[in-house]
Each structure stands twice: as structure tokens, then as C-alpha cells.
Amino acid sequence: MNPVAKRVLTGLSIAAVVIAAIVFAPKCLFAPVILALIALAVVEYAALLKVKVPVKSVGFAAALVVGALVIGCGLWSLVRWSAIGGDQGGLWLLYIVAIVKFSDVGGFAFGLTSAKLLKGGNHKLCPSVSPGKSWEGLAGSLILSSVVSCCFLALTHFGIGKALAFGVAAALVGTFGDLVESKFKRWVGVKDSSAFKFTNGMGGILDMLDSLLFAPAVLLPFV
């Protein structure tokens, strides 16, 4: 199968499972599931870190602690999103995940399309860190994230301005998280973070969660 088609189909399948889980799963399961994702992400981070840093060194221990704190605190903020609005907590969790991850979708789709349409190719956003990122892709991230944010107005009761601001912020901070993870991968010398083999073309756990490392925590105080 074409790698792009494989990635799209896998992404859609994962998205369907995540949406169904958030909407229909008991709220009491959110924290254990998020904790399990944190554990998987930290294990994957440690597996990549040891490629570059001796496991028994002080540097490895320090980097592991810092990375675990960033991953843990960032993703644990999703639990706090699920606590907003009482019984509607699941929908608030869906909201933040949707605006961040659809930002990824917009970036991928717009970037891929513009690369085919523009004669000279895309304008690179940060080629030394992530060669695939482009300004055109970022524009797609901003647009789709903002549109999705506005689709949740019945839940959030935001004004249009605030909904658009949340969409823009989710796209920008999500892209920052993606670049941070890309910088780490480039440092350890790997193309993707895959330490587990069940992601079917989507990279590793960190690759799928990188845009969620900062955005939910940054946006939470402004709800």
C-alpha cells in the first residue's frame, strides 16, 4: 500500500477509536488510560535516549527525569480537561484532542497538496529540525484547527473570537511540540520514535502524542 494512504487509513482508524472511547467510555477510565499512555511514551523516550546517552550515566538519569516530567505533566493535563463541566467532561476532552490533532491533519493535508501544486515546492518552516514541516502546512493547521474549534461552540459557549483564538493557539503550540520531538529524534538519529510495532505507519507513541505535550496544558487556564 502507498505509504501516504497507509498513514491516512491508520490515522482515520485511530481517530475513530479515540472518538468512540472518549464519547462512550466511562469517565472513570480516562485517568488510567492517560496514565498508561504516559507510561508507554516515557518507555519509548527512554529507549531512544539510551541510543545517545549511556544508561548508567548521570546524564541519562537527569534527561530521563526531565523528559518524564515534560511528558507526564503535559499529558496528565488531559485528565483535568476531562474534569471540566461535570458530566460533559468527556466532550471537553474530545474538544482539546480534536483541535490539536485536526491541526496535525490540516498540516499534513495542506502540506502534501501544496507541495504538489507549487512548482518550487513548499516553503520550509524549520528544515534543520523537521524537513517535512512547511509554512503552507502551518497555514493548513491554523485553518482546520480553528474550524474544528468553532464546531464545538454549543459545548464551549465561546464567542467566535475566542474559539478562533483557541484554534490558532492549539495549532501553534501543537506544532511547537512536534518540533521539540523532531529535534529530539534528530539528536538521537532516528526517523521516527517507534519502539512499539502496532502503530502501522504512524511512527511511534511519541510521534502520535507530540502535539499534545504542551497545547492542552497551555490552553487549560484560559477555558
CSV table of C-alpha atoms in Angstrom, one decimal:
chain,number,residue,atom,x,y,z
A,1,MET,CA,0.0,0.0,0.0
A,2,ASN,CA,1.1,3.6,-0.7
A,3,PRO,CA,2.8,4.9,2.5
A,4,VAL,CA,0.6,8.1,2.4
A,5,ALA,CA,-2.6,6.1,2.0
A,6,LYS,CA,-1.4,3.7,4.8
A,7,ARG,CA,-0.8,6.6,7.1
A,8,VAL,CA,-4.1,8.2,6.3
A,9,LEU,CA,-6.1,5.0,6.8
A,10,THR,CA,-4.3,4.2,10.1
A,11,GLY,CA,-4.9,7.8,11.3
A,12,LEU,CA,-8.6,7.6,10.5
A,13,SER,CA,-8.9,4.3,12.3
A,14,ILE,CA,-7.1,5.6,15.4
A,15,ALA,CA,-9.2,8.7,15.3
A,16,ALA,CA,-12.5,6.7,15.2
A,17,VAL,CA,-11.4,4.6,18.1
A,18,VAL,CA,-10.3,7.6,20.2
A,19,ILE,CA,-13.6,9.5,19.5
A,20,ALA,CA,-15.7,6.4,20.4
A,21,ALA,CA,-13.6,5.8,23.5
A,22,ILE,CA,-13.9,9.4,24.7
A,23,VAL,CA,-17.7,9.7,23.9
A,24,PHE,CA,-18.8,6.3,25.2
A,25,ALA,CA,-16.3,5.1,27.8
A,26,PRO,CA,-17.0,5.7,31.5
A,27,LYS,CA,-15.4,8.8,32.7
A,28,CYS,CA,-13.6,6.8,35.4
A,29,LEU,CA,-11.4,5.2,32.8
A,30,PHE,CA,-9.9,8.4,31.4
A,31,ALA,CA,-7.2,8.8,34.1
A,32,PRO,CA,-6.0,5.1,33.9
A,33,VAL,CA,-5.9,5.2,30.1
A,34,ILE,CA,-4.0,8.5,30.0
A,35,LEU,CA,-1.6,7.2,32.7
A,36,ALA,CA,-1.0,4.1,30.5
A,37,LEU,CA,-0.2,6.4,27.5
A,38,ILE,CA,2.2,8.4,29.7
A,39,ALA,CA,4.0,5.2,30.7
A,40,LEU,CA,4.3,4.0,27.1
A,41,ALA,CA,5.6,7.4,26.0
A,42,VAL,CA,8.2,7.5,28.8
A,43,VAL,CA,9.4,4.0,28.0
A,44,GLU,CA,9.7,4.9,24.3
A,45,TYR,CA,11.6,8.1,25.3
A,46,ALA,CA,14.0,6.1,27.5
A,47,ALA,CA,14.6,3.6,24.7
A,48,LEU,CA,15.5,6.4,22.3
A,49,LEU,CA,17.6,8.2,24.9
A,50,LYS,CA,19.8,5.3,25.6
A,51,VAL,CA,20.9,5.3,21.9
A,52,LYS,CA,22.7,8.6,22.6
A,53,VAL,CA,23.4,8.6,26.3
A,54,PRO,CA,24.9,5.7,28.4
A,55,VAL,CA,22.2,4.2,30.5
A,56,LYS,CA,24.3,4.1,33.8
A,57,SER,CA,25.4,7.8,33.5
A,58,VAL,CA,24.2,10.8,35.5
A,59,GLY,CA,23.2,12.4,32.2
A,60,PHE,CA,20.8,9.6,31.3
A,61,ALA,CA,19.1,9.8,34.7
A,62,ALA,CA,18.8,13.6,34.5
A,63,ALA,CA,17.5,13.5,30.9
A,64,LEU,CA,15.1,10.7,31.8
A,65,VAL,CA,13.6,12.7,34.7
A,66,VAL,CA,13.2,15.9,32.7
A,67,GLY,CA,11.6,14.0,29.8
A,68,ALA,CA,9.3,12.1,32.1
A,69,LEU,CA,8.2,15.3,33.7
A,70,VAL,CA,7.5,17.0,30.4
A,71,ILE,CA,5.6,14.0,29.1
A,72,GLY,CA,3.8,13.3,32.3
A,73,CYS,CA,2.7,16.8,33.2
A,74,GLY,CA,1.8,17.6,29.6
A,75,LEU,CA,-0.4,14.6,29.0
A,76,TRP,CA,-1.8,14.5,32.6
A,77,SER,CA,-3.4,17.9,31.8
A,78,LEU,CA,-5.8,15.9,29.6
A,79,VAL,CA,-7.3,14.4,32.8
A,80,ARG,CA,-8.0,18.0,34.0
A,81,TRP,CA,-9.7,18.7,30.7
A,82,SER,CA,-12.0,15.7,31.3
A,83,ALA,CA,-13.0,17.1,34.7
A,84,ILE,CA,-14.4,20.4,33.1
A,85,GLY,CA,-18.2,20.7,33.1
A,86,GLY,CA,-19.0,17.7,35.2
A,87,ASP,CA,-20.9,15.1,33.0
A,88,GLN,CA,-19.7,17.0,29.9
A,89,GLY,CA,-16.0,16.3,30.8
A,90,GLY,CA,-15.7,13.7,28.0
A,91,LEU,CA,-16.8,16.2,25.4
A,92,TRP,CA,-14.3,18.8,26.7
A,93,LEU,CA,-11.6,16.2,26.4
A,94,LEU,CA,-12.7,15.5,22.9
A,95,TYR,CA,-12.6,19.2,22.1
A,96,ILE,CA,-9.0,19.7,23.1
A,97,VAL,CA,-7.9,16.5,21.4
A,98,ALA,CA,-9.8,17.4,18.3
A,99,ILE,CA,-8.5,20.9,17.8
A,100,VAL,CA,-4.9,19.7,18.4
A,101,LYS,CA,-5.0,16.6,16.3
A,102,PHE,CA,-7.0,18.1,13.4
A,103,SER,CA,-4.3,20.7,13.4
A,104,ASP,CA,-1.9,17.8,12.5
A,105,VAL,CA,-4.4,16.7,9.8
A,106,GLY,CA,-4.6,20.1,8.3
A,107,GLY,CA,-0.8,20.5,8.3
A,108,PHE,CA,-0.3,17.1,6.6
A,109,ALA,CA,-3.1,17.6,4.0
A,110,PHE,CA,-2.2,21.2,3.1
A,111,GLY,CA,1.5,20.5,3.1
A,112,LEU,CA,1.1,17.5,0.9
A,113,THR,CA,-1.2,19.3,-1.5
A,114,SER,CA,0.8,22.5,-1.8
A,115,ALA,CA,4.0,20.5,-2.4
A,116,LYS,CA,2.3,19.0,-5.5
A,117,LEU,CA,0.8,22.3,-6.7
A,118,LEU,CA,3.8,24.7,-6.2
A,119,LYS,CA,6.4,24.5,-8.8
A,120,GLY,CA,9.3,25.2,-6.4
A,121,GLY,CA,7.8,23.0,-3.6
A,122,ASN,CA,6.8,24.1,-0.2
A,123,HIS,CA,8.5,26.9,1.8
A,124,LYS,CA,10.2,25.1,4.7
A,125,LEU,CA,9.3,26.1,8.2
A,126,CYS,CA,12.3,24.7,10.1
A,127,PRO,CA,14.3,22.5,7.7
A,128,SER,CA,17.1,21.9,10.2
A,129,VAL,CA,14.7,20.3,12.7
A,130,SER,CA,11.8,18.9,10.6
A,131,PRO,CA,12.3,19.0,6.8
A,132,GLY,CA,8.7,18.0,6.2
A,133,LYS,CA,7.2,21.0,8.0
A,134,SER,CA,6.3,23.9,5.8
A,135,TRP,CA,4.6,27.3,6.1
A,136,GLU,CA,1.9,26.0,3.9
A,137,GLY,CA,1.3,23.1,6.2
A,138,LEU,CA,1.2,25.5,9.2
A,139,ALA,CA,-1.5,27.5,7.4
A,140,GLY,CA,-3.5,24.4,7.0
A,141,SER,CA,-3.0,23.6,10.7
A,142,LEU,CA,-4.3,27.0,11.7
A,143,ILE,CA,-7.3,26.9,9.4
A,144,LEU,CA,-8.5,23.4,10.2
A,145,SER,CA,-7.9,23.7,14.0
A,146,SER,CA,-9.9,27.0,14.0
A,147,VAL,CA,-12.8,25.5,12.0
A,148,VAL,CA,-13.0,22.5,14.3
A,149,SER,CA,-12.9,24.8,17.4
A,150,CYS,CA,-15.9,26.7,16.0
A,151,CYS,CA,-17.7,23.4,15.6
A,152,PHE,CA,-17.8,23.0,19.4
A,153,LEU,CA,-19.4,26.3,20.1
A,154,ALA,CA,-22.5,24.6,21.5
A,155,LEU,CA,-20.3,23.0,24.1
A,156,THR,CA,-17.8,25.7,24.9
A,157,HIS,CA,-20.1,28.7,24.6
A,158,PHE,CA,-17.1,30.7,23.5
A,159,GLY,CA,-17.5,33.7,21.3
A,160,ILE,CA,-16.3,33.3,17.7
A,161,GLY,CA,-13.2,35.3,18.6
A,162,LYS,CA,-12.2,33.1,21.5
A,163,ALA,CA,-13.0,29.9,19.5
A,164,LEU,CA,-10.7,31.1,16.7
A,165,ALA,CA,-8.0,32.1,19.2
A,166,PHE,CA,-8.1,28.6,20.8
A,167,GLY,CA,-7.8,27.0,17.3
A,168,VAL,CA,-4.9,29.2,16.4
A,169,ALA,CA,-3.2,28.6,19.8
A,170,ALA,CA,-3.7,24.8,19.6
A,171,ALA,CA,-2.1,24.8,16.1
A,172,LEU,CA,0.9,26.9,17.1
A,173,VAL,CA,1.6,25.2,20.4
A,174,GLY,CA,0.9,21.8,18.9
A,175,THR,CA,3.4,22.5,16.1
A,176,PHE,CA,5.9,23.6,18.7
A,177,GLY,CA,5.5,20.2,20.5
A,178,ASP,CA,6.0,18.4,17.2
A,179,LEU,CA,9.2,20.4,16.5
A,180,VAL,CA,10.5,19.6,20.0
A,181,GLU,CA,10.0,15.9,19.5
A,182,SER,CA,11.5,16.2,16.0
A,183,LYS,CA,14.6,17.9,17.4
A,184,PHE,CA,15.0,15.1,19.9
A,185,LYS,CA,14.7,12.4,17.2
A,186,ARG,CA,17.2,14.2,15.1
A,187,TRP,CA,19.6,14.3,18.1
A,188,VAL,CA,19.3,10.6,18.7
A,189,GLY,CA,19.5,9.9,15.0
A,190,VAL,CA,16.1,8.2,14.2
A,191,LYS,CA,13.4,9.0,11.7
A,192,ASP,CA,10.5,8.1,13.9
A,193,SER,CA,10.1,7.2,17.6
A,194,SER,CA,8.7,3.8,17.0
A,195,ALA,CA,9.7,1.4,19.9
A,196,PHE,CA,6.5,-0.5,19.5
A,197,LYS,CA,5.2,-2.1,16.3
A,198,PHE,CA,1.5,-1.6,16.5
A,199,THR,CA,1.2,1.9,15.0
A,200,ASN,CA,1.2,0.8,11.4
A,201,GLY,CA,2.9,3.6,9.6
A,202,MET,CA,2.1,6.4,12.1
A,203,GLY,CA,5.5,6.3,13.8
A,204,GLY,CA,5.8,5.8,17.5
A,205,ILE,CA,3.8,6.7,20.5
A,206,LEU,CA,5.7,10.0,20.9
A,207,ASP,CA,5.1,10.8,17.2
A,208,MET,CA,1.3,10.5,17.8
A,209,LEU,CA,1.3,12.4,21.1
A,210,ASP,CA,3.9,15.1,20.4
A,211,SER,CA,1.4,17.8,19.5
A,212,LEU,CA,-0.4,17.1,22.8
A,213,LEU,CA,2.6,17.5,25.0
A,214,PHE,CA,2.1,21.3,25.5
A,215,ALA,CA,-1.1,22.5,24.0
A,216,PRO,CA,-3.6,21.1,26.5
A,217,ALA,CA,-1.6,22.4,29.4
A,218,VAL,CA,-1.1,25.8,27.9
A,219,LEU,CA,-4.8,26.3,26.9
A,220,LEU,CA,-6.3,24.9,30.1
A,221,PRO,CA,-6.1,28.1,32.2
A,222,PHE,CA,-8.0,30.1,29.5
A,223,VAL,CA,-11.1,28.0,29.4
